[in-house]
Short mmCIF file of C-alpha atoms in Angstrom, two decimals:
data_model
loop_
_atom_site.label_atom_id
_atom_site.label_comp_id
_atom_site.label_asym_id
_atom_site.label_seq_id
_atom_site.Cartn_x
_atom_site.Cartn_y
_atom_site.Cartn_z
CA UNK A 1 0.00 0.00 0.00
CA UNK A 2 1.35 3.37 1.12
CA UNK A 3 4.75 1.96 2.16
CA UNK A 4 5.20 0.26 -1.23
CA UNK A 5 4.31 3.48 -3.05
CA UNK A 6 6.87 5.43 -1.00
CA UNK A 7 9.47 2.83 -1.93
CA UNK A 8 8.56 3.23 -5.62
CA UNK A 9 8.82 7.04 -5.41
CA UNK A 10 12.22 6.73 -3.71
CA UNK A 11 13.46 4.44 -6.49
CA UNK A 12 12.09 6.82 -9.14
CA UNK A 13 13.88 9.79 -7.58
CA UNK A 14 17.15 7.86 -7.32
CA UNK A 15 16.94 6.71 -10.94
CA UNK A 16 16.19 10.29 -12.03
CA UNK A 17 19.27 11.57 -10.17
CA UNK A 18 21.41 8.87 -11.79
CA UNK A 19 20.07 9.72 -15.24
CA UNK A 20 20.77 13.42 -14.66
CA UNK A 21 24.32 12.59 -13.52
CA UNK A 22 24.97 10.56 -16.67
CA UNK A 23 23.45 13.24 -18.89
CA UNK A 24 25.47 16.18 -17.53
CA UNK A 25 29.01 15.01 -16.72
CA UNK A 26 30.63 18.44 -17.28
CA UNK A 27 29.88 21.91 -15.97
CA UNK A 28 30.09 23.46 -19.46
CA UNK A 29 27.75 22.20 -22.16
CA UNK A 30 27.59 22.52 -25.93
CA UNK A 31 23.83 21.88 -25.82
CA UNK A 32 24.10 19.39 -28.70
CA UNK A 33 21.03 17.35 -27.80
CA UNK A 34 17.63 18.76 -26.80
CA UNK A 35 16.11 17.74 -23.46
CA UNK A 36 13.82 14.71 -23.70
CA UNK A 37 12.08 14.71 -20.35
CA UNK A 38 8.57 15.96 -19.69
CA UNK A 39 8.10 19.11 -17.60
CA UNK A 40 4.95 20.97 -16.65
CA UNK A 41 4.12 24.45 -17.95
CA UNK A 42 4.82 26.04 -14.58
CA UNK A 43 8.41 24.80 -14.55
CA UNK A 44 8.73 25.64 -18.25
CA UNK A 45 7.89 29.28 -17.58
CA UNK A 46 9.95 29.45 -14.38
CA UNK A 47 13.06 28.17 -16.20
CA UNK A 48 12.42 30.51 -19.12
CA UNK A 49 12.25 33.55 -16.81
CA UNK A 50 15.37 32.47 -14.94
CA UNK A 51 17.37 32.10 -18.16
CA UNK A 52 16.11 35.38 -19.55
CA UNK A 53 17.05 37.15 -16.33
CA UNK A 54 20.55 35.68 -16.62
CA UNK A 55 21.01 36.80 -20.23
CA UNK A 56 19.60 40.27 -19.61
CA UNK A 57 21.95 40.68 -16.66
CA UNK A 58 24.90 39.68 -18.87
CA UNK A 59 23.71 42.08 -21.57
CA UNK A 60 23.43 44.96 -19.09
CA UNK A 61 26.93 44.25 -17.81
CA UNK A 62 28.37 44.14 -21.34
CA UNK A 63 26.68 47.42 -22.20
CA UNK A 64 28.27 49.09 -19.17
CA UNK A 65 31.69 47.89 -20.33
CA UNK A 66 31.42 49.04 -23.95
CA UNK A 67 33.97 51.79 -24.58
CA UNK A 68 35.14 51.53 -20.95
CA UNK A 69 38.89 51.89 -20.54
CA UNK A 70 38.84 50.43 -17.03
CA UNK A 71 36.79 47.35 -17.91
CA UNK A 72 38.01 45.98 -21.23
CA UNK A 73 35.76 43.26 -22.63
CA UNK A 74 37.45 39.90 -22.18
CA UNK A 75 40.03 41.31 -19.76
CA UNK A 76 40.82 39.84 -16.36
CA UNK A 77 38.77 42.40 -14.39
CA UNK A 78 35.86 42.03 -16.80
CA UNK A 79 35.85 38.23 -16.55
CA UNK A 80 36.20 38.26 -12.77
CA UNK A 81 33.26 40.60 -12.29
CA UNK A 82 31.12 38.71 -14.79
CA UNK A 83 31.91 35.43 -13.02
CA UNK A 84 30.62 36.95 -9.79
CA UNK A 85 27.41 38.00 -11.55
CA UNK A 86 26.86 34.55 -13.05
CA UNK A 87 27.35 32.78 -9.73
CA UNK A 88 24.49 34.75 -8.24
CA UNK A 89 22.02 33.74 -10.95
CA UNK A 90 19.52 30.88 -10.51
CA UNK A 91 20.53 28.71 -13.52
CA UNK A 92 24.29 28.86 -13.06
CA UNK A 93 26.58 26.47 -11.26
CA UNK A 94 27.45 27.07 -7.62
CA UNK A 95 31.03 26.03 -6.84
CA UNK A 96 30.25 24.84 -3.31
CA UNK A 97 26.94 23.10 -4.08
CA UNK A 98 26.39 19.46 -3.25
CA UNK A 99 26.79 16.92 -6.05
CA UNK A 100 23.05 16.34 -6.41
CA UNK A 101 22.37 20.07 -6.54
CA UNK A 102 25.13 20.57 -9.11
CA UNK A 103 23.51 17.99 -11.37
CA UNK A 104 20.08 19.54 -11.00
CA UNK A 105 21.54 22.98 -11.78
CA UNK A 106 23.06 21.55 -14.95
CA UNK A 107 19.68 20.13 -15.87
CA UNK A 108 18.06 23.56 -15.36
CA UNK A 109 20.82 25.14 -17.43
CA UNK A 110 20.25 22.69 -20.28
CA UNK A 111 16.45 22.96 -20.38
CA UNK A 112 16.34 26.73 -19.94
CA UNK A 113 18.84 27.23 -22.79
CA UNK A 114 16.62 25.27 -25.15
CA UNK A 115 13.48 27.10 -24.09
CA UNK A 116 15.02 30.43 -25.01
CA UNK A 117 16.23 28.98 -28.29
CA UNK A 118 12.56 28.50 -29.18
CA UNK A 119 11.79 32.14 -28.36
CA UNK A 120 14.88 33.78 -29.86
CA UNK A 121 15.16 31.93 -33.18
CA UNK A 122 12.44 33.98 -34.90
CA UNK A 123 14.46 36.89 -36.40
CA UNK A 124 18.07 37.70 -37.17
CA UNK A 125 18.13 40.42 -34.53
CA UNK A 126 16.81 38.09 -31.83
CA UNK A 127 19.28 35.38 -32.83
CA UNK A 128 22.18 37.83 -32.75
CA UNK A 129 21.26 39.03 -29.24
CA UNK A 130 20.79 35.49 -27.90
CA UNK A 131 24.10 34.26 -29.35
CA UNK A 132 25.99 37.23 -27.93
CA UNK A 133 24.79 36.65 -24.38
CA UNK A 134 25.07 32.84 -24.46
CA UNK A 135 28.59 33.14 -25.85
CA UNK A 136 29.66 35.29 -22.89
CA UNK A 137 28.14 32.82 -20.42
CA UNK A 138 29.92 29.94 -22.17
CA UNK A 139 33.25 31.77 -22.35
CA UNK A 140 33.33 32.73 -18.67
CA UNK A 141 32.30 29.26 -17.56
CA UNK A 142 35.01 27.69 -19.71
CA UNK A 143 37.66 29.97 -18.19
CA UNK A 144 36.74 28.64 -14.75
CA UNK A 145 37.37 25.00 -15.68
CA UNK A 146 40.40 23.20 -14.22
CA UNK A 147 42.84 21.11 -16.28
CA UNK A 148 40.92 17.95 -15.39
CA UNK A 149 37.55 19.49 -16.23
CA UNK A 150 38.80 20.72 -19.59
CA UNK A 151 40.20 17.27 -20.39
CA UNK A 152 36.84 15.74 -19.56
CA UNK A 153 35.10 18.36 -21.71
CA UNK A 154 37.32 17.64 -24.73
CA UNK A 155 36.84 13.89 -24.32
CA UNK A 156 33.08 14.30 -24.16
CA UNK A 157 33.02 16.55 -27.23
CA UNK A 158 35.87 14.90 -29.15
CA UNK A 159 33.81 15.02 -32.36
CA UNK A 160 33.74 18.82 -32.10
CA UNK A 161 37.20 19.55 -30.71
CA UNK A 162 40.31 17.62 -31.76
CA UNK A 163 42.29 18.66 -28.67
CA UNK A 164 45.02 16.48 -27.17
CA UNK A 165 45.70 16.09 -23.47
CA UNK A 166 47.69 19.12 -22.17
CA UNK A 167 51.40 18.64 -22.97
CA UNK A 168 54.18 20.23 -20.94
CA UNK A 169 56.27 22.71 -22.88
CA UNK A 170 59.44 21.20 -21.37
CA UNK A 171 58.82 17.97 -23.30
CA UNK A 172 58.48 19.91 -26.54
CA UNK A 173 61.31 22.42 -26.26
CA UNK A 174 63.47 20.50 -28.73
CA UNK A 175 60.76 20.91 -31.33
CA UNK A 176 60.57 24.71 -31.16
CA UNK A 177 62.12 27.54 -29.22
CA UNK A 178 58.76 29.29 -29.27
CA UNK A 179 57.29 27.12 -26.50
CA UNK A 180 57.67 27.91 -22.81
CA UNK A 181 58.88 25.02 -20.58
CA UNK A 182 56.60 26.22 -17.77
CA UNK A 183 53.44 26.24 -19.93
CA UNK A 184 51.10 23.41 -20.91
CA UNK A 185 49.87 23.16 -24.49
CA UNK A 186 47.05 21.60 -26.45
CA UNK A 187 48.06 19.94 -29.71
CA UNK A 188 45.39 20.93 -32.22
CA UNK A 189 45.12 20.57 -36.04
CA UNK A 190 46.30 23.93 -37.36
CA UNK A 191 43.19 24.18 -39.58
CA UNK A 192 41.17 24.74 -36.39
CA UNK A 193 43.34 27.70 -35.41
CA UNK A 194 43.62 29.71 -38.61
CA UNK A 195 42.80 33.02 -36.92
CA UNK A 196 45.51 32.40 -34.31
CA UNK A 197 48.01 31.29 -36.97
CA UNK A 198 47.30 34.41 -39.00
CA UNK A 199 48.03 36.64 -36.00
CA UNK A 200 51.06 34.52 -34.96
CA UNK A 201 49.65 33.60 -31.56
CA UNK A 202 50.51 29.89 -31.76
CA UNK A 203 53.48 27.73 -32.74
CA UNK A 204 52.85 25.42 -35.72
CA UNK A 205 54.77 22.22 -36.40
CA UNK A 206 54.01 19.32 -38.76
CA UNK A 207 50.42 20.38 -39.32
CA UNK A 208 49.60 20.98 -35.65
CA UNK A 209 49.25 24.15 -33.65
CA UNK A 210 50.36 24.19 -30.01
CA UNK A 211 47.86 26.30 -28.12
CA UNK A 212 48.81 27.44 -24.59
CA UNK A 213 46.47 26.19 -21.87
CA UNK A 214 46.44 29.57 -20.13
CA UNK A 215 45.46 32.77 -21.88
CA UNK A 216 42.71 33.50 -24.35
CA UNK A 217 43.84 31.40 -27.32
CA UNK A 218 42.13 28.16 -26.36
CA UNK A 219 39.02 30.06 -25.27
CA UNK A 220 38.94 31.75 -28.68
CA UNK A 221 38.93 28.39 -30.48
CA UNK A 222 36.34 26.76 -28.24
CA UNK A 223 33.95 29.71 -28.11
CA UNK A 224 34.24 30.29 -31.86
CA UNK A 225 33.07 26.74 -32.50
CA UNK A 226 30.29 27.17 -29.94
CA UNK A 227 29.10 30.34 -31.67
CA UNK A 228 29.09 28.76 -35.12
CA UNK A 229 27.15 25.73 -33.90
CA UNK A 230 24.58 27.80 -31.99
CA UNK A 231 24.03 30.10 -34.97
CA UNK A 232 23.38 27.14 -37.24
CA UNK A 233 21.09 25.44 -34.72
CA UNK A 234 18.98 28.58 -34.21
CA UNK A 235 18.28 28.81 -37.94
CA UNK A 236 17.32 25.14 -38.01
CA UNK A 237 15.03 25.66 -35.02
CA UNK A 238 13.31 28.56 -36.77
CA UNK A 239 12.56 26.52 -39.90
CA UNK A 240 11.48 23.51 -37.86
CA UNK A 241 9.08 25.60 -35.75
CA UNK A 242 7.48 27.16 -38.83
CA UNK A 243 4.38 25.00 -38.68
CA UNK A 244 4.88 22.96 -35.51
CA UNK A 245 4.83 25.37 -32.59
CA UNK A 246 2.86 23.88 -29.69
CA UNK A 247 -0.17 26.03 -28.91
CA UNK A 248 0.35 25.41 -25.17
CA UNK A 249 3.71 27.17 -25.10
CA UNK A 250 3.27 29.60 -28.00
CA UNK A 251 1.94 32.45 -25.77
CA UNK A 252 4.84 32.03 -23.34
CA UNK A 253 7.42 32.09 -26.14
CA UNK A 254 5.87 35.12 -27.83
CA UNK A 255 6.21 37.15 -24.62
CA UNK A 256 9.75 36.06 -23.74
CA UNK A 257 11.49 38.00 -26.49
CA UNK A 258 10.19 41.31 -25.16
CA UNK A 259 9.71 40.56 -21.48
CA UNK A 260 11.22 43.15 -19.19
CA UNK A 261 12.58 41.79 -15.91
CA UNK A 262 14.03 44.95 -14.46
CA UNK A 263 12.42 47.51 -12.17
CA UNK A 264 8.70 47.90 -12.70
CA UNK A 265 8.08 51.64 -13.17
CA UNK A 266 4.50 51.74 -11.99
CA UNK A 267 2.65 55.00 -11.62
CA UNK A 268 3.52 55.99 -8.05
CA UNK A 269 0.84 57.59 -5.94
CA UNK A 270 3.52 60.07 -4.80
CA UNK A 271 3.87 61.29 -8.40
CA UNK A 272 0.20 61.27 -9.36
CA UNK A 273 -1.15 64.72 -10.04
CA UNK A 274 2.23 66.44 -9.75
CA UNK A 275 2.34 67.04 -13.49
CA UNK A 276 0.19 69.87 -14.81
CA UNK A 277 -1.10 69.71 -18.36
CA UNK A 278 0.39 73.07 -19.21
CA UNK A 279 3.82 71.69 -18.20
CA UNK A 280 3.84 68.79 -20.68
CA UNK A 281 5.43 70.68 -23.55
CA UNK A 282 8.24 71.93 -21.32
CA UNK A 283 8.76 68.50 -19.72
CA UNK A 284 8.80 66.93 -23.16
CA UNK A 285 11.74 69.06 -24.27
CA UNK A 286 13.60 68.78 -20.97
CA UNK A 287 13.13 65.18 -19.88
CA UNK A 288 11.31 62.93 -22.35
CA UNK A 289 13.43 60.23 -24.02
CA UNK A 290 13.61 60.69 -27.82
CA UNK A 291 10.93 58.07 -28.52
CA UNK A 292 8.38 59.81 -26.28
CA UNK A 293 9.41 63.30 -27.34
CA UNK A 294 8.77 62.32 -30.96
CA UNK A 295 5.35 60.90 -30.08
CA UNK A 296 4.39 64.02 -28.13
CA UNK A 297 5.48 66.38 -30.89
CA UNK A 298 3.79 64.26 -33.58
CA UNK A 299 0.56 64.30 -31.58
CA UNK A 300 0.69 68.08 -31.17
CA UNK A 301 1.44 68.52 -34.86
CA UNK A 302 -1.04 66.04 -36.34
CA UNK A 303 -3.59 65.93 -33.49
CA UNK A 304 -3.72 62.14 -33.80
CA UNK A 305 -1.62 59.05 -33.11
CA UNK A 306 -2.21 55.59 -34.45
CA UNK A 307 -2.96 52.59 -32.28
CA UNK A 308 0.51 51.59 -31.03
CA UNK A 309 1.59 55.20 -30.71
CA UNK A 310 -1.30 55.84 -28.31
CA UNK A 311 -0.40 52.72 -26.33
CA UNK A 312 3.29 53.57 -26.07
CA UNK A 313 2.83 57.21 -25.15
CA UNK A 314 -0.32 56.86 -23.06
CA UNK A 315 1.19 54.28 -20.70
CA UNK A 316 4.35 56.38 -20.43
CA UNK A 317 2.35 59.44 -19.39
CA UNK A 318 0.54 57.31 -16.82
CA UNK A 319 3.87 56.08 -15.41
CA UNK A 320 5.28 59.59 -14.90
CA UNK A 321 2.25 60.75 -12.93
CA UNK A 322 -0.48 61.93 -15.31
CA UNK A 323 -3.84 61.12 -13.71
CA UNK A 324 -6.74 59.57 -15.59
CA UNK A 325 -8.66 62.85 -15.57
CA UNK A 326 -5.62 64.70 -16.92
CA UNK A 327 -5.02 62.02 -19.56
CA UNK A 328 -8.61 62.24 -20.81
CA UNK A 329 -8.38 66.04 -20.95
CA UNK A 330 -5.01 65.91 -22.74
CA UNK A 331 -5.97 63.41 -25.43
CA UNK A 332 -9.39 65.03 -25.92
CA UNK A 333 -7.84 68.49 -26.36
CA UNK A 334 -5.57 67.22 -29.15
CA UNK A 335 -7.89 64.82 -30.96
CA UNK A 336 -10.84 67.23 -31.02
CA UNK A 337 -8.81 69.62 -33.11
CA UNK A 338 -9.57 67.18 -35.96
CA UNK A 339 -12.82 65.51 -34.80
CA UNK A 340 -15.83 66.32 -32.66
CA UNK A 341 -16.03 65.46 -28.96
CA UNK A 342 -18.72 62.83 -29.52
CA UNK A 343 -16.49 60.82 -31.83
CA UNK A 344 -13.59 61.03 -29.42
CA UNK A 345 -15.70 59.88 -26.47
CA UNK A 346 -17.14 57.02 -28.53
CA UNK A 347 -13.92 55.65 -30.02
CA UNK A 348 -11.04 56.66 -27.74
CA UNK A 349 -12.01 57.53 -24.17
CA UNK A 350 -12.83 53.91 -23.27
CA UNK A 351 -9.32 52.79 -24.20
CA UNK A 352 -7.76 55.50 -22.04
CA UNK A 353 -9.87 54.47 -19.05
CA UNK A 354 -8.98 50.84 -19.77
CA UNK A 355 -5.24 51.61 -19.69
CA UNK A 356 -5.73 53.11 -16.22
CA UNK A 357 -7.53 50.00 -15.00
CA UNK A 358 -11.00 51.57 -14.90
CA UNK A 359 -12.56 49.34 -17.57
CA UNK A 360 -12.37 45.71 -18.65
CA UNK A 361 -10.34 43.56 -16.25
CA UNK A 362 -9.23 46.66 -14.36
CA UNK A 363 -5.59 45.58 -14.63
CA UNK A 364 -2.77 47.93 -13.67
CA UNK A 365 -0.95 48.19 -17.02
CA UNK A 366 2.66 49.34 -16.96
CA UNK A 367 4.61 51.41 -19.48
CA UNK A 368 6.61 49.71 -22.24
CA UNK A 369 10.27 48.97 -21.51
CA UNK A 370 13.04 49.77 -23.98
CA UNK A 371 13.30 46.11 -24.97
CA UNK A 372 9.57 45.86 -25.68
CA UNK A 373 9.66 49.01 -27.80
CA UNK A 374 12.71 47.80 -29.72
CA UNK A 375 11.58 44.24 -30.35
CA UNK A 376 7.81 44.42 -30.87
CA UNK A 377 5.39 46.14 -33.26
CA UNK A 378 7.87 47.84 -35.62
CA UNK A 379 6.43 51.07 -37.07
CA UNK A 380 5.18 51.28 -40.64
CA UNK A 381 4.22 54.22 -42.82
CA UNK A 382 2.36 56.87 -40.86
CA UNK A 383 3.35 55.45 -37.47
CA UNK A 384 5.32 57.41 -34.88
CA UNK A 385 5.93 54.75 -32.23
CA UNK A 386 9.07 52.65 -31.83
CA UNK A 387 12.68 53.52 -30.97
CA UNK A 388 14.43 56.17 -33.09
CA UNK A 389 17.80 54.49 -32.57
CA UNK A 390 16.42 51.18 -33.80
CA UNK A 391 13.80 52.08 -36.39
CA UNK A 392 14.98 55.31 -38.03
CA UNK A 393 17.45 55.62 -40.88
CA UNK A 394 20.73 57.42 -40.31
CA UNK A 395 19.76 60.68 -42.01
CA UNK A 396 16.48 60.97 -40.09
CA UNK A 397 18.20 60.17 -36.80
CA UNK A 398 20.97 62.70 -37.45
CA UNK A 399 18.37 65.37 -38.18
CA UNK A 400 16.61 64.63 -34.88
CA UNK A 401 19.84 64.73 -32.84
CA UNK A 402 20.82 68.10 -34.30
CA UNK A 403 17.31 69.46 -33.68
CA UNK A 404 17.66 68.37 -30.04
CA UNK A 405 20.82 70.44 -29.64
CA UNK A 406 23.59 67.87 -30.08
CA UNK A 407 26.81 68.98 -31.75
CA UNK A 408 28.32 67.13 -34.68
CA UNK A 409 30.77 65.52 -32.26
CA UNK A 410 27.89 64.46 -30.03
CA UNK A 411 26.05 62.98 -33.01
CA UNK A 412 29.15 60.96 -33.88
CA UNK A 413 29.42 59.71 -30.29
CA UNK A 414 25.82 58.54 -30.34
CA UNK A 415 26.27 57.01 -33.79
CA UNK A 416 29.31 55.10 -32.57
CA UNK A 417 27.02 52.82 -30.57
CA UNK A 418 25.00 51.99 -33.69
CA UNK A 419 27.76 51.10 -36.13
CA UNK A 420 30.74 49.96 -34.07
CA UNK A 421 32.55 46.64 -34.09
CA UNK A 422 30.74 45.57 -30.94
CA UNK A 423 27.36 45.67 -32.70
CA UNK A 424 24.34 47.92 -32.48
CA UNK A 425 23.52 49.07 -28.94
CA UNK A 426 20.31 51.07 -29.15
CA UNK A 427 19.95 51.59 -25.40
CA UNK A 428 23.59 52.66 -25.08
CA UNK A 429 23.04 55.17 -27.87
CA UNK A 430 20.07 56.56 -25.95
CA UNK A 431 22.10 56.64 -22.75
CA UNK A 432 24.86 58.60 -24.51
CA UNK A 433 22.13 60.97 -25.77
CA UNK A 434 21.01 61.36 -22.14
CA UNK A 435 24.55 62.20 -21.00
CA UNK A 436 25.08 64.77 -23.74
CA UNK A 437 21.69 66.39 -23.19
CA UNK A 438 22.31 66.67 -19.44
CA UNK A 439 25.99 67.64 -19.60
CA UNK A 440 27.31 64.70 -17.57
CA UNK A 441 30.34 62.53 -18.31
CA UNK A 442 28.77 59.22 -17.41
CA UNK A 443 25.28 58.25 -16.27
CA UNK A 444 25.19 56.30 -13.00
CA UNK A 445 22.60 53.85 -14.33
CA UNK A 446 22.04 51.39 -17.15
CA UNK A 447 19.14 52.61 -19.29
CA UNK A 448 16.38 50.03 -19.64
CA UNK A 449 13.13 51.98 -19.54
CA UNK A 450 11.74 55.30 -20.89
CA UNK A 451 10.32 56.12 -17.45
CA UNK A 452 13.77 55.58 -15.96
CA UNK A 453 15.13 58.14 -18.48
CA UNK A 454 12.47 60.66 -17.41
CA UNK A 455 12.96 60.18 -13.65
CA UNK A 456 16.75 60.43 -13.89
CA UNK A 457 16.36 63.55 -16.01
CA UNK A 458 14.06 65.19 -13.45
CA UNK A 459 16.51 64.33 -10.67
CA UNK A 460 19.22 66.22 -12.53
CA UNK A 461 17.04 69.09 -13.77
CA UNK A 462 15.51 69.73 -10.37
CA UNK A 463 18.85 69.31 -8.59
CA UNK A 464 17.39 67.37 -5.70
CA UNK A 465 20.04 64.66 -5.90
CA UNK A 466 17.47 61.90 -5.69
CA UNK A 467 15.08 60.38 -8.18
CA UNK A 468 11.45 60.05 -7.10
CA UNK A 469 10.87 56.77 -5.30
CA UNK A 470 8.96 54.08 -7.17
CA UNK A 471 6.92 51.33 -5.62
CA UNK A 472 8.97 48.35 -4.53
CA UNK A 473 7.87 44.79 -5.07
CA UNK A 474 8.85 41.56 -3.45
CA UNK A 475 10.21 38.85 -5.75
CA UNK A 476 6.91 36.97 -5.61
CA UNK A 477 4.89 40.09 -6.37
CA UNK A 478 7.17 40.88 -9.29
CA UNK A 479 6.70 37.41 -10.78
CA UNK A 480 2.93 37.59 -10.35
CA UNK A 481 2.84 41.07 -11.88
CA UNK A 482 4.97 39.90 -14.80
CA UNK A 483 2.68 36.99 -15.65
CA UNK A 484 -0.47 39.09 -15.22
CA UNK A 485 0.90 41.90 -17.37
CA UNK A 486 1.68 39.63 -20.33
CA UNK A 487 -1.75 38.00 -20.45
CA UNK A 488 -3.66 41.16 -19.57
CA UNK A 489 -1.76 43.31 -22.04
CA UNK A 490 -2.58 40.91 -24.87
CA UNK A 491 -6.26 41.14 -24.00
CA UNK A 492 -5.97 44.91 -23.64
CA UNK A 493 -4.33 45.34 -27.07
CA UNK A 494 -6.85 42.97 -28.65
CA UNK A 495 -9.78 44.83 -27.12
CA UNK A 496 -8.37 48.19 -28.19
CA UNK A 497 -7.98 46.83 -31.73
CA UNK A 498 -11.64 45.89 -31.81
CA UNK A 499 -12.67 49.28 -30.39
CA UNK A 500 -10.58 51.38 -32.81
CA UNK A 501 -12.28 52.56 -35.97
CA UNK A 502 -8.95 53.53 -37.54
CA UNK A 503 -5.37 52.27 -37.21
#
């Protein structure tokens, strides 16, 4: 009866632990084979959020280090600080964890990686972002491996890496004077090290390159192969998913690519009502981020915004303290310059009340984050929403920067984040814009949200040394809010679509 069932459960748990141990023998994985076990949707979403939080944290750290002389990417200080960040994250490996916990962490790492593959395979931009962050995680983890762990790794993935056991330089010194007797070397086919051969970073003899165990050379080879494999696998995943995406997980995956896991900039009761309608034009010029400034000016010029423009700007205004009554008065005053009040009340006022939680499900909708603006609902002809640094052409962007008072040098500095060797960093470009507009050398924050831009700007403009406090959430409240926001926002957008008579 009950005793027998407990015995069965104990055996099942032991067998599961043994299977996990066999499946994940090394701390660093190439993720060659997809997970085969069955997990419930709750764990699926929990692992997805944990992995996304890890990659966004890595991305934020990398952005802080771009163009930083004191924290060179790939340098010792950079790697040490990034290792500390990774160790604090929920899907990474804890050095002092018990064996069973280590194996379960590796399982979480494996499954969560594949979940985000499903979400980030859809476009070239998403794939590029995912590869960049995963590559950094892989590189830092590999650097932490001991000689024995690396040997085990190369044995496990011998089909991918033709690395020998580490060879002491003292046993090879007769072969070449270029090898250090104190160093250990991997003997690798020189065709796998062409970049290192070209830059004369390795010794080549009889068709083999001798790659030093320490230093960045071996990491360069291993991570380069990892990147190439992951890039190929993401494209395959995209084509495979074309007609086979499971309807149970499709909503979760669609939200992951734009989910914001940073601070939730809710409309604070301390801010509500502090903005006067006659101040909006002045605040727009002084403290709005470029995306919101463009929306505000387009609205004042055309007395109308299309669907996603109203969503993006309306929720932003709510987050910085505009009350529902003020919002209705503001939108009515602009729209009724082109239509009568009756039409406005019939087709638009409901949606404004809905965004403030006074209609429908009465959900507390939050403003769009930078990532959501960049990755979702790209603007088309006649639209004014989106991110100027992401969606505008170079000439249009340059014209805007000059109109906002930036010098030619400042424009070049901003543009450097959009065309540099490190890739296109839209949020860093906006942060540089913030620094130039506010006359500061370096912002003491990593820009992730338009409301964050506004609050930091007001702190500087008003000279009070402190940004207005926002509501704090516990971790559980944040997770609940995140899940509610995704589902509720979909329903909100859908309902607004059905209510709108125009686009």
